[in-house]
Short mmCIF file of C-alpha atoms and ligand atoms in Angstrom, two decimals:
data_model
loop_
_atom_site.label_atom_id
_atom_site.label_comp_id
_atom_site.label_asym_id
_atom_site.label_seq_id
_atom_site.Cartn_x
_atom_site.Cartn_y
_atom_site.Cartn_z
CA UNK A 1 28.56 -14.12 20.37
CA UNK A 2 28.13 -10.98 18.39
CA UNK A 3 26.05 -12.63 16.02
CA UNK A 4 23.71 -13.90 18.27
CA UNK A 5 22.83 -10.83 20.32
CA UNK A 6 22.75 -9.19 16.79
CA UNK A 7 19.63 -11.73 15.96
CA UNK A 8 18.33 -11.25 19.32
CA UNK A 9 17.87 -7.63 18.24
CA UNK A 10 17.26 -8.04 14.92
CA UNK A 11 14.38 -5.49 14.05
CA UNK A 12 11.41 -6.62 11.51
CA UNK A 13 11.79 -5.51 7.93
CA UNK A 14 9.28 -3.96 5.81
CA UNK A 15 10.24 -3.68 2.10
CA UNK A 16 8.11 -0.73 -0.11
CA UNK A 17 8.58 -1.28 -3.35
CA UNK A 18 6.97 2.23 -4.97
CA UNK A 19 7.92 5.65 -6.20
CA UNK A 20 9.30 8.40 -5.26
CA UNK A 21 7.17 11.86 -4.02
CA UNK A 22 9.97 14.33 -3.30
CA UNK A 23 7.47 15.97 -1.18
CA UNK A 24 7.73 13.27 1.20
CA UNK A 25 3.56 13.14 1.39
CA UNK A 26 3.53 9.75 -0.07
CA UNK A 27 5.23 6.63 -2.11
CA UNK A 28 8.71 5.29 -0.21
CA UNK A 29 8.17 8.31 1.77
CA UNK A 30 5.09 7.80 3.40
CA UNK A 31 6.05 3.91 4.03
CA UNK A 32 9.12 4.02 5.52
CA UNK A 33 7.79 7.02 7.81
CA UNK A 34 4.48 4.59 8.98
CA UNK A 35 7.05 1.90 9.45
CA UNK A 36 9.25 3.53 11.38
CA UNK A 37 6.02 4.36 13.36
CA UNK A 38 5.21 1.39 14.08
CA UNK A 39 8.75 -0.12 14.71
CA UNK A 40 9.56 -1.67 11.50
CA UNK A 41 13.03 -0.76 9.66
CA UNK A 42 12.25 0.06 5.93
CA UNK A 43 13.84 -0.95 3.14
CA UNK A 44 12.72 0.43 -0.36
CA UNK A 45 13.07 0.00 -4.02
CA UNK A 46 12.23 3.06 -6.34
CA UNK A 47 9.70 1.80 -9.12
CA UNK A 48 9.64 5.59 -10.28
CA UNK A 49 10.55 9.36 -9.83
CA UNK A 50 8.16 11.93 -9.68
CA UNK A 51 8.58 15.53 -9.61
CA UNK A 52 5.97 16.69 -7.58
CA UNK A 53 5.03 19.04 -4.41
CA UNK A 54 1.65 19.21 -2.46
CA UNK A 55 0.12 20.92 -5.18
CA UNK A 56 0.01 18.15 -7.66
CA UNK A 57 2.38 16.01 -9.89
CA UNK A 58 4.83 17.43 -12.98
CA UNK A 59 6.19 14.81 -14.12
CA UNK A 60 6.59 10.69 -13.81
CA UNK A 61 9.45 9.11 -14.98
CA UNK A 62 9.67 5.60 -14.60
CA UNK A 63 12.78 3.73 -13.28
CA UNK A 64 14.77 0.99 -15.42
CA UNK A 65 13.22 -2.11 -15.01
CA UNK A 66 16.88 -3.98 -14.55
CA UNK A 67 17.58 -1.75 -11.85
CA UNK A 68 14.69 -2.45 -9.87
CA UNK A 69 15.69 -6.31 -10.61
CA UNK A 70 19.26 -5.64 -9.35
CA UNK A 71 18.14 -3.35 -6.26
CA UNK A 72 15.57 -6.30 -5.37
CA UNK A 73 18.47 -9.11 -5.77
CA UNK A 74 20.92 -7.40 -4.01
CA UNK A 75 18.36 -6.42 -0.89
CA UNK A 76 17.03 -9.98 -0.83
CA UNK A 77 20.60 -11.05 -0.92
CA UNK A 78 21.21 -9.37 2.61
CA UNK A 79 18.20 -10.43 4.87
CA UNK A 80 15.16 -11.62 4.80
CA UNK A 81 11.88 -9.36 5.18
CA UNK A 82 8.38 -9.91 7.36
CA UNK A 83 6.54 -7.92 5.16
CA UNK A 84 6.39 -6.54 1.15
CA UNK A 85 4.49 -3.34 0.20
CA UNK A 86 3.68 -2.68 -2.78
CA UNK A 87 2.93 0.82 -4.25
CA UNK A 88 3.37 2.36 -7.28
CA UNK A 89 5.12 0.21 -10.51
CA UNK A 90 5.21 2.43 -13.16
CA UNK A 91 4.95 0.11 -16.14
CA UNK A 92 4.30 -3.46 -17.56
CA UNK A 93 8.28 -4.58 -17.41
CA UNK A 94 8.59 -3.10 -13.79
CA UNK A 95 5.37 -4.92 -13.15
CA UNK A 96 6.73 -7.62 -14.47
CA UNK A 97 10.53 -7.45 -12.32
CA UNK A 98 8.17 -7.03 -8.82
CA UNK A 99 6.13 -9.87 -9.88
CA UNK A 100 9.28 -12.65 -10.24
CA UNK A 101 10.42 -11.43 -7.14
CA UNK A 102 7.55 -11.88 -5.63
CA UNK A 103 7.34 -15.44 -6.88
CA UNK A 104 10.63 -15.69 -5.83
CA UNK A 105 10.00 -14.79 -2.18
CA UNK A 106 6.62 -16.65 -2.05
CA UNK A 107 6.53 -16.73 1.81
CA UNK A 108 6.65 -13.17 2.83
CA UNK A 109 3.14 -11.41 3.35
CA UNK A 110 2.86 -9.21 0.26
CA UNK A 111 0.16 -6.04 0.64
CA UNK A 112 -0.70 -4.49 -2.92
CA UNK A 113 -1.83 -1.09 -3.27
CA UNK A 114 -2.87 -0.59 -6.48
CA UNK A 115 -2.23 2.71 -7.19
CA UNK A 116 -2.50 4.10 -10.42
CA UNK A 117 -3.31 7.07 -11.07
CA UNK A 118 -2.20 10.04 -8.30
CA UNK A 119 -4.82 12.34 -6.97
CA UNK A 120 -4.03 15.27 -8.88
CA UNK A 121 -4.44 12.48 -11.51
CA UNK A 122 -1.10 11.86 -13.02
CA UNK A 123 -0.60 8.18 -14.44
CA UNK A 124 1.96 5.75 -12.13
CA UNK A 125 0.99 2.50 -13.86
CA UNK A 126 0.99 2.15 -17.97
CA UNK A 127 -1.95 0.28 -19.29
CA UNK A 128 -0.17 -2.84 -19.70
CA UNK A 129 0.91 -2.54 -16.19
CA UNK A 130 -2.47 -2.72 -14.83
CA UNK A 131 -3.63 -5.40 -17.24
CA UNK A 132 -0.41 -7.30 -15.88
CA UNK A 133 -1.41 -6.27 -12.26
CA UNK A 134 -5.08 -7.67 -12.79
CA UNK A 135 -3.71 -10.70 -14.19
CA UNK A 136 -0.72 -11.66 -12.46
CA UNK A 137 0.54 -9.35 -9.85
CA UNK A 138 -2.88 -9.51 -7.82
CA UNK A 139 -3.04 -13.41 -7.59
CA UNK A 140 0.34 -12.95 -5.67
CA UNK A 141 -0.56 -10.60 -2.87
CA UNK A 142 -2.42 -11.31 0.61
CA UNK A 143 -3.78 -7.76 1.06
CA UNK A 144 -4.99 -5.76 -2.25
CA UNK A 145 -6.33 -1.91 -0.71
CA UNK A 146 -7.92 0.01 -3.49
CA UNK A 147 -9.72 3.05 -2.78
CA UNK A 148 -12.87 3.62 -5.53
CA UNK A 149 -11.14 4.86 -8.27
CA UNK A 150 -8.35 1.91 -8.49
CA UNK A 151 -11.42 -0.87 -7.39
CA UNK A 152 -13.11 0.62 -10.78
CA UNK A 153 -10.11 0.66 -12.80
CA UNK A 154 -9.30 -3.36 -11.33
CA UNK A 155 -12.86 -4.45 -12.17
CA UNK A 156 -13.32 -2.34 -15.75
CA UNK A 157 -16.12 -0.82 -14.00
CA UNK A 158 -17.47 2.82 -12.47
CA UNK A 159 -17.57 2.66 -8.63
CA UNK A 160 -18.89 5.43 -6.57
CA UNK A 161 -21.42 3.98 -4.08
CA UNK A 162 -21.51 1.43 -1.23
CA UNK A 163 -24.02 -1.18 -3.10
CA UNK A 164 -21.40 -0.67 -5.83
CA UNK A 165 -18.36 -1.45 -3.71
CA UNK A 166 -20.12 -4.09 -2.19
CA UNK A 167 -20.34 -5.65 -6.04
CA UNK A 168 -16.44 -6.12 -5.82
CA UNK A 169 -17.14 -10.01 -4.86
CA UNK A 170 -16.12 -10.11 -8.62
CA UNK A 171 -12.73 -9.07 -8.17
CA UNK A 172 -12.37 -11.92 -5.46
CA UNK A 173 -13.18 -14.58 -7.77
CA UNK A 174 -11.20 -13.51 -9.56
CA UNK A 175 -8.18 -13.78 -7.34
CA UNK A 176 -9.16 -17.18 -6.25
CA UNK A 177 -10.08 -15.85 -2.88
CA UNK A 178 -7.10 -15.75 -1.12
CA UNK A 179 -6.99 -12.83 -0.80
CA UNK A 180 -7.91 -9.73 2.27
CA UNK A 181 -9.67 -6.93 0.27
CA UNK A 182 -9.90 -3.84 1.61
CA UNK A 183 -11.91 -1.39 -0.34
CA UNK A 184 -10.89 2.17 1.62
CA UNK A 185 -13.95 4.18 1.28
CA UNK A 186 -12.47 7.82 1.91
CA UNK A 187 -14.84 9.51 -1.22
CA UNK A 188 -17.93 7.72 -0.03
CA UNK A 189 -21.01 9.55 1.64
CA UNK A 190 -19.84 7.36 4.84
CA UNK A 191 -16.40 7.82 4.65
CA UNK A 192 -16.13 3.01 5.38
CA UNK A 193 -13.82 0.92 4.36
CA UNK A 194 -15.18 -2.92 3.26
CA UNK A 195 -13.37 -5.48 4.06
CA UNK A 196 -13.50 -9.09 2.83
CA UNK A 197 -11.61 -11.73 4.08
CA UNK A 198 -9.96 -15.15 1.73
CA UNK A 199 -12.92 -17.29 1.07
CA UNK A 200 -15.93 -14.74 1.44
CA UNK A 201 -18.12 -13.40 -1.16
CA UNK A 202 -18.92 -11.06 0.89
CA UNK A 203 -17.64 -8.68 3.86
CA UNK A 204 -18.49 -6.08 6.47
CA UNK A 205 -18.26 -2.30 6.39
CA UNK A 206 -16.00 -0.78 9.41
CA UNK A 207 -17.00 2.57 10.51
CA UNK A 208 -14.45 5.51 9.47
CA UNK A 209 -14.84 9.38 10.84
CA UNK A 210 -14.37 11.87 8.40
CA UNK A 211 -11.48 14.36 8.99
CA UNK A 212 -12.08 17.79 7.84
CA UNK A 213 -8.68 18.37 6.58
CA UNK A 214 -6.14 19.32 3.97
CA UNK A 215 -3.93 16.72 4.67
CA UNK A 216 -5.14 13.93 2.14
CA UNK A 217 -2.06 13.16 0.16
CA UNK A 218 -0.40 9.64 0.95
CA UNK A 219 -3.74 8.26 2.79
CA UNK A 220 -3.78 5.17 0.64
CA UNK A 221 -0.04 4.85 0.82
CA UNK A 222 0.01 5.17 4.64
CA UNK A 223 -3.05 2.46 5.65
CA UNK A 224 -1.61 -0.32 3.28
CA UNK A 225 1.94 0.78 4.86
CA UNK A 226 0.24 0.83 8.82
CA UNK A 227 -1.57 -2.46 7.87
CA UNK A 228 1.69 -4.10 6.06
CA UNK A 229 3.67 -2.93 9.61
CA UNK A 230 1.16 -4.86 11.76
CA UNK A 231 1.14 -7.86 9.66
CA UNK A 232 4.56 -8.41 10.35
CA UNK A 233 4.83 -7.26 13.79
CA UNK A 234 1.45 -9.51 14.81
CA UNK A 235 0.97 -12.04 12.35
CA UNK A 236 -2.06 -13.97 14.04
CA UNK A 237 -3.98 -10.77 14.34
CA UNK A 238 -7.82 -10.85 13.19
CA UNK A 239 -7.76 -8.74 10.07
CA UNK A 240 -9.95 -6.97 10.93
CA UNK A 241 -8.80 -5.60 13.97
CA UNK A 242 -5.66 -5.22 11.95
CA UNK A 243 -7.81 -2.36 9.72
CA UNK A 244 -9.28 -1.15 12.73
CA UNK A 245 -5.65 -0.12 13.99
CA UNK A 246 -4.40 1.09 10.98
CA UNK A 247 -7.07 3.02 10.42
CA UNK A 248 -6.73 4.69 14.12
CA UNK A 249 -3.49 5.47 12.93
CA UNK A 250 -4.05 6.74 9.91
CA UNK A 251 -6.51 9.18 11.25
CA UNK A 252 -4.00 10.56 14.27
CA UNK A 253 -1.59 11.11 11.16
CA UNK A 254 -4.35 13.01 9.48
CA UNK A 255 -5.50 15.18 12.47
CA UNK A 256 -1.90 15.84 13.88
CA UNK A 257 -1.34 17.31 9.83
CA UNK A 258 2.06 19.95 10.13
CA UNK A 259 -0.07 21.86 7.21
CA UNK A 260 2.84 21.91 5.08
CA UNK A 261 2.58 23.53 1.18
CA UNK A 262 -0.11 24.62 -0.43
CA UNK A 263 -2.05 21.51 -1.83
CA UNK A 264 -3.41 18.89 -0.18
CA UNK A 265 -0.81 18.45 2.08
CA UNK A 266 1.15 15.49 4.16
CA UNK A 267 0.31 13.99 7.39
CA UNK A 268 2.20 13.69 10.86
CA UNK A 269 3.10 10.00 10.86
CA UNK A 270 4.95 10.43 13.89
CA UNK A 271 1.67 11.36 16.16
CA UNK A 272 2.04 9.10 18.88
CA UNK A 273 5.93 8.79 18.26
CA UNK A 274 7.03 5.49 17.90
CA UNK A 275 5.04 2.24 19.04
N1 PLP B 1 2.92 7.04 -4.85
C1 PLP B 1 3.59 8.04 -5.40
C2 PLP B 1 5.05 7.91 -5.66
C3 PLP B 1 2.96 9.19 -5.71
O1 PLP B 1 3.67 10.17 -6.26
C4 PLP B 1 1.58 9.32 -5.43
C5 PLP B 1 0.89 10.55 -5.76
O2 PLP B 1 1.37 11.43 -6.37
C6 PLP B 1 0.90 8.29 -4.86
C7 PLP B 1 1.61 7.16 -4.59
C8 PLP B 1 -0.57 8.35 -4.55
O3 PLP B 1 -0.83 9.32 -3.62
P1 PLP B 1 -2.18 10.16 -3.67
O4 PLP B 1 -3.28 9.16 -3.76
O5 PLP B 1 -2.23 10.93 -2.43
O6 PLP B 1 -2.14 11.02 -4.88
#
């Protein structure tokens, strides 16, 4: 009896594997927090520390690969999730944990953020991690959401305009199109994201508004986070609708900003409290 209205109640899980931003802006921070937003329980895995506040990153140290094997076991071990998010991974053999896990847990919707390097430009993924990530970790997820910078450093190329973006048909091939690419556009002239669905060579721009504010740190991490949440709360939405909504979010989070610190700061990702 207790088990079953247990199930009956069971919330979604979200799982973020990523680091760790003491300054709660982004990484497991900023996931759990758009989760929780959006009704999901999080669960999280710590690929890496970071010392860090609003006004940049000090220091990155990656966490033990085994650990991150062990933490993923023992999670797996205990329920099963709707949704994986992936963040930050550090280095090839953490790279290399996530991605037999992931193989391991082949039917859960995996989102990929490729994130790399931080904004104030401090490295979270070795250079054998990201040749691992282009090569193996990439033909695993369903959503990959890198802004310019990360689409660049995924296609060995320099990407700063729109007909450039638009160019990133290459980096479907080479993920056998299956996957949902979402190029967030955040530095471009029109601040539009491009999305391409499994199977396209090419995809549609959807219309952002620029916020004039501080609080830019933990965008990326919060729209692959909102768009991971939905996945696994409405799994036969259209994609793009799904982007549409995270993106909504994204921007209350940025507009409703506490202004906390003195950098580029975090977002509110309790705006509309919780869905
Ligand atoms: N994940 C972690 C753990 C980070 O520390 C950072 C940035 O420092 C990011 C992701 C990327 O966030 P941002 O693009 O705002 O720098």
């Amino acid at each position: 009896m207790l088990a079953e209205s247990y199930l009956e109640n069971c919330p979604l899980v979200g799982l973020s594997i990523a680091g760790f931003d003491p300054s709660g802006g982004a990484g497991v921070l900023a996931d759990l927090k758009t989760f929780a937003a959006h009704g999901i329980y999080g669960e999280a895995c710590l690929t890496l520390l970071t010392i860090q506040s609003t006004a940049g990153v000090q220091k990155v140290k990656a966490s033990d690969a085994g650990w991150v094997a062990e933490t993923l076991a023992c999670l797996a071990q205990d329920n099963a999730f709707s949704v994986i998010k992936i963040g930050a991974i550090a280095n090839f053999k953490v790279a290399q944990v996530v991605t037999e896990f992931l193989r391991r847990n082949a039917t859960v919707p995996v989102v990929l953020d490729p994130v790399m390097v931080s904004s104030s430009g401090a490295s979270l993924l070795d250079e054998d991690g990201r040749e691992f990530l282009r090569a193996e970790l990439l033909t695993l997820a369903d959503w990959v959401t890198p802004n310019l910078v990360e689409l660049g450093l995924l296609t060995r190329g320099t990407v700063t305009t729109s007909d450039e973006v638009e160019k990133c048909a290459q980096l479907v091939e080479l993920t056998g199109s299956k996957i949902n690419l979402l190029v967030t556009g955040g530095h471009l002239e029109k601040p539009d994201d491009y999305l391409i669905l499994p199977g396209e060579s090419s995809g549609r721009w959807i219309a952002g508004n620029r916020v004039e504010s501080l609080a830019t740190h933990g965008t990326g991490c919060t729209l692959s986070s909102a768009i991971a949440a939905r996945i696994a709360k409405f799994p036969a939405e259209n994609p793009e609708v799904t982007v549409i909504e995270a993106k909504r979010y994204l921007e209350g989070a940025m507009r409703n900003a506490p202004g906390i610190g003195r950098g580029p700061g975090p977002m509110e990702h309790f705006w509309r409290g919780s869905l």
